[in-house]
PDB file of C-alpha atoms and ligand atoms in Angstrom:
ATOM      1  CA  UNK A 502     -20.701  12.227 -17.286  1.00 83.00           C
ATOM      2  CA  UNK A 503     -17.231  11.388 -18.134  1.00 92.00           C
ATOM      3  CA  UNK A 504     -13.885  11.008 -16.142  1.00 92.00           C
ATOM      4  CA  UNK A 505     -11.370  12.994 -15.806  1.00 96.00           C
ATOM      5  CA  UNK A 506      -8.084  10.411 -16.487  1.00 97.00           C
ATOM      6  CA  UNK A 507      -4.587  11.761 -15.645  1.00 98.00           C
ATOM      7  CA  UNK A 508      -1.897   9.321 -17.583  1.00 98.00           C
ATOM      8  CA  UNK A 509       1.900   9.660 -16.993  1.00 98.00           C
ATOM      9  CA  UNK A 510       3.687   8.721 -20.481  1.00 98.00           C
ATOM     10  CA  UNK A 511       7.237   7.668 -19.367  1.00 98.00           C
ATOM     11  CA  UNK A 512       8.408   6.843 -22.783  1.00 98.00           C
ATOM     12  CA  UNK A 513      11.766   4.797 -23.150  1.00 98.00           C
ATOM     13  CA  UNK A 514      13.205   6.154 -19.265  1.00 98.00           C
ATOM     14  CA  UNK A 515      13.491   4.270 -16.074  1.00 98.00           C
ATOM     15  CA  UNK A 516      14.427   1.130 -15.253  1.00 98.00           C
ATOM     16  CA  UNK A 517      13.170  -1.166 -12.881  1.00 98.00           C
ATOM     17  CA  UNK A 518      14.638   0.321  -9.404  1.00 98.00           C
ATOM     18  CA  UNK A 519      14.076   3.699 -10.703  1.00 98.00           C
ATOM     19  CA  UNK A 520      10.819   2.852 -11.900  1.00 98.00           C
ATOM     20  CA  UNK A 521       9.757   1.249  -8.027  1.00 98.00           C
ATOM     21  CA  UNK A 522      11.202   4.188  -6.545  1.00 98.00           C
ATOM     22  CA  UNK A 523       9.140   6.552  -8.294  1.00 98.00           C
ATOM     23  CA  UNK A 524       6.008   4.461  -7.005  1.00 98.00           C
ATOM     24  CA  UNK A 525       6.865   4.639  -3.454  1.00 97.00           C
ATOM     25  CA  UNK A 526       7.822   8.192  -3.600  1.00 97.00           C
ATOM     26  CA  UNK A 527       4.498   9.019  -5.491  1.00 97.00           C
ATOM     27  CA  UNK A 528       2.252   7.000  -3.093  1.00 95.00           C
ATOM     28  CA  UNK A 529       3.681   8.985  -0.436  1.00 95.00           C
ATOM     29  CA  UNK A 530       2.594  12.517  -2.235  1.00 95.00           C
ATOM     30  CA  UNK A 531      -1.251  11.134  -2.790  1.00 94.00           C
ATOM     31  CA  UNK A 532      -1.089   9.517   0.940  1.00 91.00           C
ATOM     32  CA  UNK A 533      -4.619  10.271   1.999  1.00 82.00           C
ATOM     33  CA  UNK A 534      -5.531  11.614  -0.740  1.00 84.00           C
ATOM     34  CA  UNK A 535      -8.080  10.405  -2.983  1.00 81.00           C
ATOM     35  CA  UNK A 536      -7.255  12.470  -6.168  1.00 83.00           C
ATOM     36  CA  UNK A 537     -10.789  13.300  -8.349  1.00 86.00           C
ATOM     37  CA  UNK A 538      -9.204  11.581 -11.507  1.00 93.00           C
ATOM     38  CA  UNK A 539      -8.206   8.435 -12.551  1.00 95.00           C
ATOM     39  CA  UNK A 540      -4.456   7.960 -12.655  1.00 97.00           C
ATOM     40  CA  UNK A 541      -2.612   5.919 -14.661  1.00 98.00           C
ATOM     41  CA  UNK A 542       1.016   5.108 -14.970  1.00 98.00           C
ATOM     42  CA  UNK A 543       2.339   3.687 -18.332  1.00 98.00           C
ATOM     43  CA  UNK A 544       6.440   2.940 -17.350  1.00 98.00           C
ATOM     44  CA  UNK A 545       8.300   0.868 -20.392  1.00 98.00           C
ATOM     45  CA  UNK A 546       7.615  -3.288 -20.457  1.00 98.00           C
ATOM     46  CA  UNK A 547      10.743  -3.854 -18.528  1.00 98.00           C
ATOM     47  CA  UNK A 548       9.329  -2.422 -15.724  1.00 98.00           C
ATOM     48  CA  UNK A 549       5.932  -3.350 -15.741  1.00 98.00           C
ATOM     49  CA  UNK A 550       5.524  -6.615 -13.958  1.00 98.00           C
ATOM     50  CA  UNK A 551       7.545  -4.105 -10.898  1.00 98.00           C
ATOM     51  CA  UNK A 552       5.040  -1.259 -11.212  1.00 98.00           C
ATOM     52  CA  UNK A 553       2.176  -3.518 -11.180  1.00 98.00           C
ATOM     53  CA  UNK A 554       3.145  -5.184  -7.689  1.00 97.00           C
ATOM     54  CA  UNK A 555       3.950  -2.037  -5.735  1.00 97.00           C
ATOM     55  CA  UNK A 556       0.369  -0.889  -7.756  1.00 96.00           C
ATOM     56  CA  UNK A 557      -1.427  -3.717  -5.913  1.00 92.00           C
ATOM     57  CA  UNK A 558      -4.104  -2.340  -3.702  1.00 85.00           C
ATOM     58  CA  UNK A 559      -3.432   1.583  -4.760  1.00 91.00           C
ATOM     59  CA  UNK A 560      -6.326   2.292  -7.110  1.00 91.00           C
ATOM     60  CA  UNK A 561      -3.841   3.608  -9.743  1.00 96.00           C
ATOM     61  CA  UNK A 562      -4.443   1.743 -12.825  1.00 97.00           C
ATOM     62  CA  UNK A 563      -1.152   0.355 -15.181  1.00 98.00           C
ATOM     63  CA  UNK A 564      -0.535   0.590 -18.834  1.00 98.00           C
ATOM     64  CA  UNK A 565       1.521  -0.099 -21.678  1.00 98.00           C
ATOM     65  CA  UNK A 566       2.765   1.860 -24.164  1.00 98.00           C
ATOM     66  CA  UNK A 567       2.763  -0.307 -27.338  1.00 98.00           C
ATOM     67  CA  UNK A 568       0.869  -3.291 -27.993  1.00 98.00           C
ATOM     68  CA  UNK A 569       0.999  -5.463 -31.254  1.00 98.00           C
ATOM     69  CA  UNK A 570      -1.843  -6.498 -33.242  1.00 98.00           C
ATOM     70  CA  UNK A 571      -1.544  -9.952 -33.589  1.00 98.00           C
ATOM     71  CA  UNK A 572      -1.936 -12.419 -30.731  1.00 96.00           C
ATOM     72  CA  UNK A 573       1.452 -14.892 -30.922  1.00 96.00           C
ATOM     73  CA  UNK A 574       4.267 -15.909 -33.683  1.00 97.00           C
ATOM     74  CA  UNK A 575       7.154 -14.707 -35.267  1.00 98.00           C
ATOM     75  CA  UNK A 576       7.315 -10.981 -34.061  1.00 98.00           C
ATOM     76  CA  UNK A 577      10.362 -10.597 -32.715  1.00 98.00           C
ATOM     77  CA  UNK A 578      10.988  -7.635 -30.155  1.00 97.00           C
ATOM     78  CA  UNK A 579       6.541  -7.252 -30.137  1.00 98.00           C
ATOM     79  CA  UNK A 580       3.846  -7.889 -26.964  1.00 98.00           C
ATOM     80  CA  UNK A 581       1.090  -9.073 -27.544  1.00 98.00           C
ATOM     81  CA  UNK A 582      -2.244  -8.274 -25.925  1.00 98.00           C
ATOM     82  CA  UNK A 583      -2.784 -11.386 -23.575  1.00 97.00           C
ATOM     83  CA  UNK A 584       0.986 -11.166 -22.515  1.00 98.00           C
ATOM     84  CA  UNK A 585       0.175  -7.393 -21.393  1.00 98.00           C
ATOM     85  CA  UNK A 586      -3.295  -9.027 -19.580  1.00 98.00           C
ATOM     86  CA  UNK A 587      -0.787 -11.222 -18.148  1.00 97.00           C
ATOM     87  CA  UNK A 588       1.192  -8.786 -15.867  1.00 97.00           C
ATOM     88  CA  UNK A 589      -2.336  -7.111 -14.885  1.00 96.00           C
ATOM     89  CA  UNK A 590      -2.026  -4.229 -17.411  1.00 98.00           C
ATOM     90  CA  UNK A 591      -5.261  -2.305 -17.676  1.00 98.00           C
ATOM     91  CA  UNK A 592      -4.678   0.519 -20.250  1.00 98.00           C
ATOM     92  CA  UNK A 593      -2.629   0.444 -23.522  1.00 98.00           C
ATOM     93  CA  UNK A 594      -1.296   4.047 -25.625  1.00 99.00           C
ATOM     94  CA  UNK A 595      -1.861   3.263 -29.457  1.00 98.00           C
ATOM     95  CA  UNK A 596      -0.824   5.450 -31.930  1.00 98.00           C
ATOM     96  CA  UNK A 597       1.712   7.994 -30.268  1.00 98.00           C
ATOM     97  CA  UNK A 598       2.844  10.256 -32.231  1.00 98.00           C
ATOM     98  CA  UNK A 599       6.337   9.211 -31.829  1.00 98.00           C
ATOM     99  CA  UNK A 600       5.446   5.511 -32.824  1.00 98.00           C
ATOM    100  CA  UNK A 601       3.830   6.898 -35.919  1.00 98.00           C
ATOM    101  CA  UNK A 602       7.141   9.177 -37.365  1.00 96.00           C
ATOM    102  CA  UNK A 603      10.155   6.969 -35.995  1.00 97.00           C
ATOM    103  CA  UNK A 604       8.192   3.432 -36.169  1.00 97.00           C
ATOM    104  CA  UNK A 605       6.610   4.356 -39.160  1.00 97.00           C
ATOM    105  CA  UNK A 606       2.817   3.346 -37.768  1.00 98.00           C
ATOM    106  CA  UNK A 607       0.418   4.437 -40.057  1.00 98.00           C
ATOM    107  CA  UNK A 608      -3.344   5.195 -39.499  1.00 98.00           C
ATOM    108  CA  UNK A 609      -4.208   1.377 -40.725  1.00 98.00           C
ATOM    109  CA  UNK A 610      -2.218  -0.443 -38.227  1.00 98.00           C
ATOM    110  CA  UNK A 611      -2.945   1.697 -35.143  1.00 98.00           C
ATOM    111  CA  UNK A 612      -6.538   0.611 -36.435  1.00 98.00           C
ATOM    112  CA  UNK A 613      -5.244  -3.145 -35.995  1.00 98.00           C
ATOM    113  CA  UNK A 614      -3.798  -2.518 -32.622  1.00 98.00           C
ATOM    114  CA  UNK A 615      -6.593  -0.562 -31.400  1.00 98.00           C
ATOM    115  CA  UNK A 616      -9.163  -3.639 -31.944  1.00 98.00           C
ATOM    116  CA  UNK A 617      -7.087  -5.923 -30.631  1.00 98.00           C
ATOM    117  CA  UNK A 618      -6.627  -3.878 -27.426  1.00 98.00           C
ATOM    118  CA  UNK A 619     -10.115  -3.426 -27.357  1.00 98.00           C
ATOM    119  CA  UNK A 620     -11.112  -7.150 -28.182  1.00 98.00           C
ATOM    120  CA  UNK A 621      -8.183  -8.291 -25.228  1.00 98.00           C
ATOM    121  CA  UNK A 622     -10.047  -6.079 -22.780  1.00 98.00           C
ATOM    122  CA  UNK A 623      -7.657  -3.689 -22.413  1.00 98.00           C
ATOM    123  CA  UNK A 624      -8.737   0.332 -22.678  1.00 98.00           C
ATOM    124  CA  UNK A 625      -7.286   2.222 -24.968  1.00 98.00           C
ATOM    125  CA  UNK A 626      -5.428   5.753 -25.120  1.00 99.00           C
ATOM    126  CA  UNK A 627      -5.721   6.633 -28.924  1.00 99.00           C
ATOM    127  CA  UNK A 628      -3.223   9.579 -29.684  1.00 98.00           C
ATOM    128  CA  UNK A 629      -4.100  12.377 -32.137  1.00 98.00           C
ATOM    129  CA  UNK A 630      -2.338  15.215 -33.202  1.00 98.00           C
ATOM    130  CA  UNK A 631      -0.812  17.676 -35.725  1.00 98.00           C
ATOM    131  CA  UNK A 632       2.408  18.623 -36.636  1.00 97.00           C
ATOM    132  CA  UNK A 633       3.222  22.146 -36.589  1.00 96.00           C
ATOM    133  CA  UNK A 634       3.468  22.304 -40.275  1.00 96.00           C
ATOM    134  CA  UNK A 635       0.167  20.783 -40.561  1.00 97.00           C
ATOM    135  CA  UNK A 636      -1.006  23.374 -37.964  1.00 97.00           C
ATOM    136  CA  UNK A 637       0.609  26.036 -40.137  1.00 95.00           C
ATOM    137  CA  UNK A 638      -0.814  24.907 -42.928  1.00 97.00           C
ATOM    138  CA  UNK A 639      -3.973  25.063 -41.468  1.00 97.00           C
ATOM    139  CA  UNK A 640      -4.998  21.252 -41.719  1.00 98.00           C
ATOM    140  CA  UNK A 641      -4.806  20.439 -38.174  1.00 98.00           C
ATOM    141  CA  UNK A 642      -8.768  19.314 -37.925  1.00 98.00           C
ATOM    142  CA  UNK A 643      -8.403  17.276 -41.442  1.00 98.00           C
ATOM    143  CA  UNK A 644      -5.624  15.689 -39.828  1.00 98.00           C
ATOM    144  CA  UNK A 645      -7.385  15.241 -36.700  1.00 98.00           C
ATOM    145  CA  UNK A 646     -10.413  14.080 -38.373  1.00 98.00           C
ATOM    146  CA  UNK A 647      -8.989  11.246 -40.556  1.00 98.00           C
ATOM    147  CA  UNK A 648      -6.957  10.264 -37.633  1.00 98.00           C
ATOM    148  CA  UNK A 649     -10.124   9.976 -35.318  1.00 98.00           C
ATOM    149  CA  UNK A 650     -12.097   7.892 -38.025  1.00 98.00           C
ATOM    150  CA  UNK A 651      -9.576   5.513 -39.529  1.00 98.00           C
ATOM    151  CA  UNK A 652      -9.137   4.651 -35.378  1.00 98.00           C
ATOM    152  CA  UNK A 653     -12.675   4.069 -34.669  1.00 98.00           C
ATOM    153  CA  UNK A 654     -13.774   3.027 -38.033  1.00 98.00           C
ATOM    154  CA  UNK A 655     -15.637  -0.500 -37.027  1.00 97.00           C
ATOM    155  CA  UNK A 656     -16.080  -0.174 -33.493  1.00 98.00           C
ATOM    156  CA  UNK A 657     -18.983  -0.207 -31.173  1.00 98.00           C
ATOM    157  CA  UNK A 658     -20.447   2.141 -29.165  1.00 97.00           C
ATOM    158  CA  UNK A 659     -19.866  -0.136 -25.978  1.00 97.00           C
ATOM    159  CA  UNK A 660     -16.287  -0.397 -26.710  1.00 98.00           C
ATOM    160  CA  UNK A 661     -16.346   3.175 -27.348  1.00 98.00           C
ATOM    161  CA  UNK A 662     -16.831   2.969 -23.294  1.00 97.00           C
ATOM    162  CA  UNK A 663     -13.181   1.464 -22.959  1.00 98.00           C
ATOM    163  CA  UNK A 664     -11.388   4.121 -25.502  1.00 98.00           C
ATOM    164  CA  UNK A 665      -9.727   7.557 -24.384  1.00 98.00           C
ATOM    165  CA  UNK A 666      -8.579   9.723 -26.714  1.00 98.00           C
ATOM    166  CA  UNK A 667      -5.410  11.992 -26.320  1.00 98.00           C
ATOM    167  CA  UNK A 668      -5.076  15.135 -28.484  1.00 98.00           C
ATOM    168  CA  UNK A 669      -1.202  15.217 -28.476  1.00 98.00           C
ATOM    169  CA  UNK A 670      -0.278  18.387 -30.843  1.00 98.00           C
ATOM    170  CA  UNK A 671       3.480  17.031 -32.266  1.00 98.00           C
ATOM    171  CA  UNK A 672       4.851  20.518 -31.853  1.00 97.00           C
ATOM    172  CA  UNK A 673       3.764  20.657 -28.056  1.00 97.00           C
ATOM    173  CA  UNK A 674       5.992  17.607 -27.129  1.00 95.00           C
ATOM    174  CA  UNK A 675       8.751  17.822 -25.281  1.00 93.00           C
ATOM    175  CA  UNK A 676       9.400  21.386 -26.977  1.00 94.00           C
ATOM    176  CA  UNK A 677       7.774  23.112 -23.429  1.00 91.00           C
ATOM    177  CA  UNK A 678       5.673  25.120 -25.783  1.00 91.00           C
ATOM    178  CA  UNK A 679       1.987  23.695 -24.740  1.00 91.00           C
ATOM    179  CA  UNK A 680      -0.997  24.354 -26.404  1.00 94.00           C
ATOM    180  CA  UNK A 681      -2.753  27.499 -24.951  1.00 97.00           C
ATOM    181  CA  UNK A 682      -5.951  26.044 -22.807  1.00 97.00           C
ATOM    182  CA  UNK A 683      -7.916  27.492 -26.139  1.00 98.00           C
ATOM    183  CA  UNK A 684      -6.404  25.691 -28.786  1.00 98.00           C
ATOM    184  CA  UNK A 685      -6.730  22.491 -27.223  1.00 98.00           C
ATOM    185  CA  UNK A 686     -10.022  23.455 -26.446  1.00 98.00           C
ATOM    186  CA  UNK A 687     -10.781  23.599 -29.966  1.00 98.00           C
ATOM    187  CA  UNK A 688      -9.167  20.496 -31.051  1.00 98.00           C
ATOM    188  CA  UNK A 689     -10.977  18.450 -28.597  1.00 98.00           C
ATOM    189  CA  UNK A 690     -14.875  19.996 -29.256  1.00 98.00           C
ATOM    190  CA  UNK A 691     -14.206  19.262 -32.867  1.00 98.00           C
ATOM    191  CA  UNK A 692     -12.767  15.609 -31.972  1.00 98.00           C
ATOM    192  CA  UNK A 693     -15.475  15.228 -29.536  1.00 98.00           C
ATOM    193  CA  UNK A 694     -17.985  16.374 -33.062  1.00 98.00           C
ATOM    194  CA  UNK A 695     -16.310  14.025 -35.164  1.00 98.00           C
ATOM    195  CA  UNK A 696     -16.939  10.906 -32.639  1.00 98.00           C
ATOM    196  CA  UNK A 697     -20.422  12.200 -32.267  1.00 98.00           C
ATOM    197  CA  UNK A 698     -20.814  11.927 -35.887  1.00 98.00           C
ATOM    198  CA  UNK A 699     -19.578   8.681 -35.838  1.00 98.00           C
ATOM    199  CA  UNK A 700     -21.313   6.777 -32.746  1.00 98.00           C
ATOM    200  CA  UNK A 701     -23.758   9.707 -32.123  1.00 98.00           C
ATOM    201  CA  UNK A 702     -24.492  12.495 -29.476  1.00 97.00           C
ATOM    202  CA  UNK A 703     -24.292  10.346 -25.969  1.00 97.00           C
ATOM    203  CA  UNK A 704     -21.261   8.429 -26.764  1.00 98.00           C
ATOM    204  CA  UNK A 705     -19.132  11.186 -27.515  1.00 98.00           C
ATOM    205  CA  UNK A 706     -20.616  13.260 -24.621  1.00 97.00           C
ATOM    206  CA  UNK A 707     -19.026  10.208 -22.548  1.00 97.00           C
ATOM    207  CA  UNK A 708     -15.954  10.366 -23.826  1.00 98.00           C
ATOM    208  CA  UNK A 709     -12.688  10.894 -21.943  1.00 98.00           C
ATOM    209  CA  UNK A 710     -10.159  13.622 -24.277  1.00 98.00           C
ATOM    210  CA  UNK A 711      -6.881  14.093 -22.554  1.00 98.00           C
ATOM    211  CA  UNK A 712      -4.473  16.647 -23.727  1.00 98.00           C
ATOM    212  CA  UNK A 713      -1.020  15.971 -23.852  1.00 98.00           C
ATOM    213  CA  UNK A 714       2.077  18.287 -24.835  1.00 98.00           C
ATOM    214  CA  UNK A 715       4.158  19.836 -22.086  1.00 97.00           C
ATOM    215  CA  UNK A 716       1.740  19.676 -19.345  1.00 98.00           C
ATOM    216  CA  UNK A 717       3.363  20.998 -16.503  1.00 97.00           C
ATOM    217  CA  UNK A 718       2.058  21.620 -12.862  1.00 97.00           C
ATOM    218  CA  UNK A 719       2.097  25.552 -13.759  1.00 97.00           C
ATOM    219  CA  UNK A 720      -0.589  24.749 -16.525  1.00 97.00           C
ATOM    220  CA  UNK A 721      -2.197  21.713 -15.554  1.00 97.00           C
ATOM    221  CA  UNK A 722      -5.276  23.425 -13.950  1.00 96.00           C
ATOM    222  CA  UNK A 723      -5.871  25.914 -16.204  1.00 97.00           C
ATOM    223  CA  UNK A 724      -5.747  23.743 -19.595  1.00 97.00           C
ATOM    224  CA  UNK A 725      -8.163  20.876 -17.419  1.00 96.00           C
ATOM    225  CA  UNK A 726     -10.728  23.991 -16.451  1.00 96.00           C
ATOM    226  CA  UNK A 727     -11.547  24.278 -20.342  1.00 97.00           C
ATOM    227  CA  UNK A 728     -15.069  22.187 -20.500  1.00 97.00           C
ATOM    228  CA  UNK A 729     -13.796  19.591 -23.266  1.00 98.00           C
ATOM    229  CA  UNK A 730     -10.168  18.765 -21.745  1.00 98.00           C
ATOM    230  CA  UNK A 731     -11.126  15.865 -19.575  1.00 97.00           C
ATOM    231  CA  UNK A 732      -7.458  14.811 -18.364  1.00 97.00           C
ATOM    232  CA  UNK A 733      -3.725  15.083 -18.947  1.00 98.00           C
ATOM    233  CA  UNK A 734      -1.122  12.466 -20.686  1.00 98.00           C
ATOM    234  CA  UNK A 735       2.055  13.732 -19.363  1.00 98.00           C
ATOM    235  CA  UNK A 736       5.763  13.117 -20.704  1.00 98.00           C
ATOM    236  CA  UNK A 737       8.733  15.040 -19.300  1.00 98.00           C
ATOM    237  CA  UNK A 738       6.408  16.159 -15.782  1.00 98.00           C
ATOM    238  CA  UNK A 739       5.571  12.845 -15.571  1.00 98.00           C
ATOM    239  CA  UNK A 740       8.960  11.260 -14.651  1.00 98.00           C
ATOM    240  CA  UNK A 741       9.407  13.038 -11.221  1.00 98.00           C
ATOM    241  CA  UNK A 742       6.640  11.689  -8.310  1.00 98.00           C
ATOM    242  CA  UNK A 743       6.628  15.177  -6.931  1.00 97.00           C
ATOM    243  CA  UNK A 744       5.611  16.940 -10.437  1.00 98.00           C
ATOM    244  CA  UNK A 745       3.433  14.335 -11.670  1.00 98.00           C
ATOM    245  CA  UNK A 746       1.492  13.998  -8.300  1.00 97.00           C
ATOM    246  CA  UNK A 747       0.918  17.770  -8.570  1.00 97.00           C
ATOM    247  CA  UNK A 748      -0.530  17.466 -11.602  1.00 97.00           C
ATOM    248  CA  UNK A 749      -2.907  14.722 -10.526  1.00 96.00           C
ATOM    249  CA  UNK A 750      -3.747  16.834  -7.710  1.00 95.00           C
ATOM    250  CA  UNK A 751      -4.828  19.734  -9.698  1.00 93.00           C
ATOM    251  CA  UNK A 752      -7.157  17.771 -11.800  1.00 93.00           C
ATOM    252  CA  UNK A 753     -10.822  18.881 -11.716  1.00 88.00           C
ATOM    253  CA  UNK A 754     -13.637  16.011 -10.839  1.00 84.00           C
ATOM    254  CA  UNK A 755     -15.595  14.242 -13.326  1.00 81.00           C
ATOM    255  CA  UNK A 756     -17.182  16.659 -15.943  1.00 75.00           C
TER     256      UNK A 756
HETATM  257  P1  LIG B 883       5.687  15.940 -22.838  1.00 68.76           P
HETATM  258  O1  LIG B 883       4.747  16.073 -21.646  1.00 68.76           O
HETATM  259  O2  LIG B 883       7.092  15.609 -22.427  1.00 68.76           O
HETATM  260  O3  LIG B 883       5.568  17.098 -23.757  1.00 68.76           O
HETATM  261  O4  LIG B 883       5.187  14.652 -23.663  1.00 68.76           O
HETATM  262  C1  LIG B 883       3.853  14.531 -23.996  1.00 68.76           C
HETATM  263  C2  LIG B 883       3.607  13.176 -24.507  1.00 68.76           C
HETATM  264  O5  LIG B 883       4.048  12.826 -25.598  1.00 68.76           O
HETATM  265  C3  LIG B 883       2.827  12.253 -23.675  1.00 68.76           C
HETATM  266  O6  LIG B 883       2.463  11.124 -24.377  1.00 68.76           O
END
């Protein structure tokens, strides 16, 4: 059995009061409510110690959206794993797509990141995807594939237990143009394939895929009813409490 996770992905909006305020306002839409997935709410550092207060007590978990791979030094501008432990931090994005094109990440250091995460005790959401040229080009699982396996390359299958992965298509984000429930359908049964050729059968049958790439509440439900899409990482819907807490509401139980 695996869980059904819904993540919001605020990227580089909000700052603290806005961030707080969106807390409040979204613990007032789940009021009574005990939503069948796991929710968790990744705002930008500056706002984390804030988020994680007003967090206290909710069941919603916190993460990060960057981490660097070493533990201390001369990094200027980086976070390290044990300062994100630090401000009570549980989950950490590695490898968004948007880190790898404008921050110039490349498969070998979200390898680095991710087993440091992993190591620190934080869980991991590991982003995958394809551009739309790739996807034209009709490379997407090739991409997909060395993506998976220079992430996981090294791991354990117990820390497998503390990794999500998030099939993130580039040309779905932030464009409104989703994936149709099919195609991510496909993405994440052949991710899913390639993990189970990597840690075997069971492991990959536990894990949690999310699909991100302008989930919405209009097609929340209908791209989380397809068997392998086991949660959401939203962007854009994300950033409004009424939107996002659709969403989470929508989400199907445990699969
Ligand atoms: P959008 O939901 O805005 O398309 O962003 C998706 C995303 O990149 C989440 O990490």
């Amino acid at each position: 059995m695996r869980k059904t996770i819904v993540a919001a992905n605020w990227k580089m909006n909000k700052d603290v009061d806005e961030a707080s305020e969106f807390v409040y306002a979204f613990q007032e839409e789940m009021k009574d409510l005990d939503p069948n997935a796991e929710v968790v709410i990744c705002p930008p550092f500056i706002a984390l110690d804030a988020v994680a207060e007003l967090l206290q007590e909710s069941g919603f978990k916190l993460g990060a959206q960057n981490i660097h791979y070493e533990n201390d030094g001369a990094f200027t501008g980086e976070i390290s794993a044990r300062m994100l432990k630090s401000l009570g931090v549980h989950y950490v994005i590695v490898g968004h797509s948007e880190r790898r094109q404008f921050f110039g990440e490349t498969d070998e250091i979200v390898a680095k990141k991710v087993k440091k995460a992993l190591s620190s005790d934080l869980k991991v959401i590991l982003c995958v995807g394809e551009s739309l040229s790739e996807r034209d080009g009709g490379v997407t699982e090739k991409v997909l594939e060395r993506q998976v396996k220079a992430a996981l390359d090294g791991l354990t299958a117990q820390q497998l237990t503390s990794l999500v992965i998030a099939y993130e298509p580039i040309w779905a984000i932030g464009t409104g143009r989703n994936a149709t429930p099919q195609q991510a359908q496909d993405a994440h049964a052949f991710i899913r394939s390639t993990v189970a050729g990597m840690f075997g059968k069971e492991v990959a049958t536990s894990l949690t895929i999310q699909y991100g790439g302008s989930v919405k509440p209009e097609n929340a439900a209908e791209l989380l009813s397809r068997p392998d899409v086991d949660g959401a990482l939203v962007g854009g819907a994300s950033l409004k409490a009424d939107s996002f807490a659709k969403i989470v509401k929508s989400s199907p139980a445990s699969k």
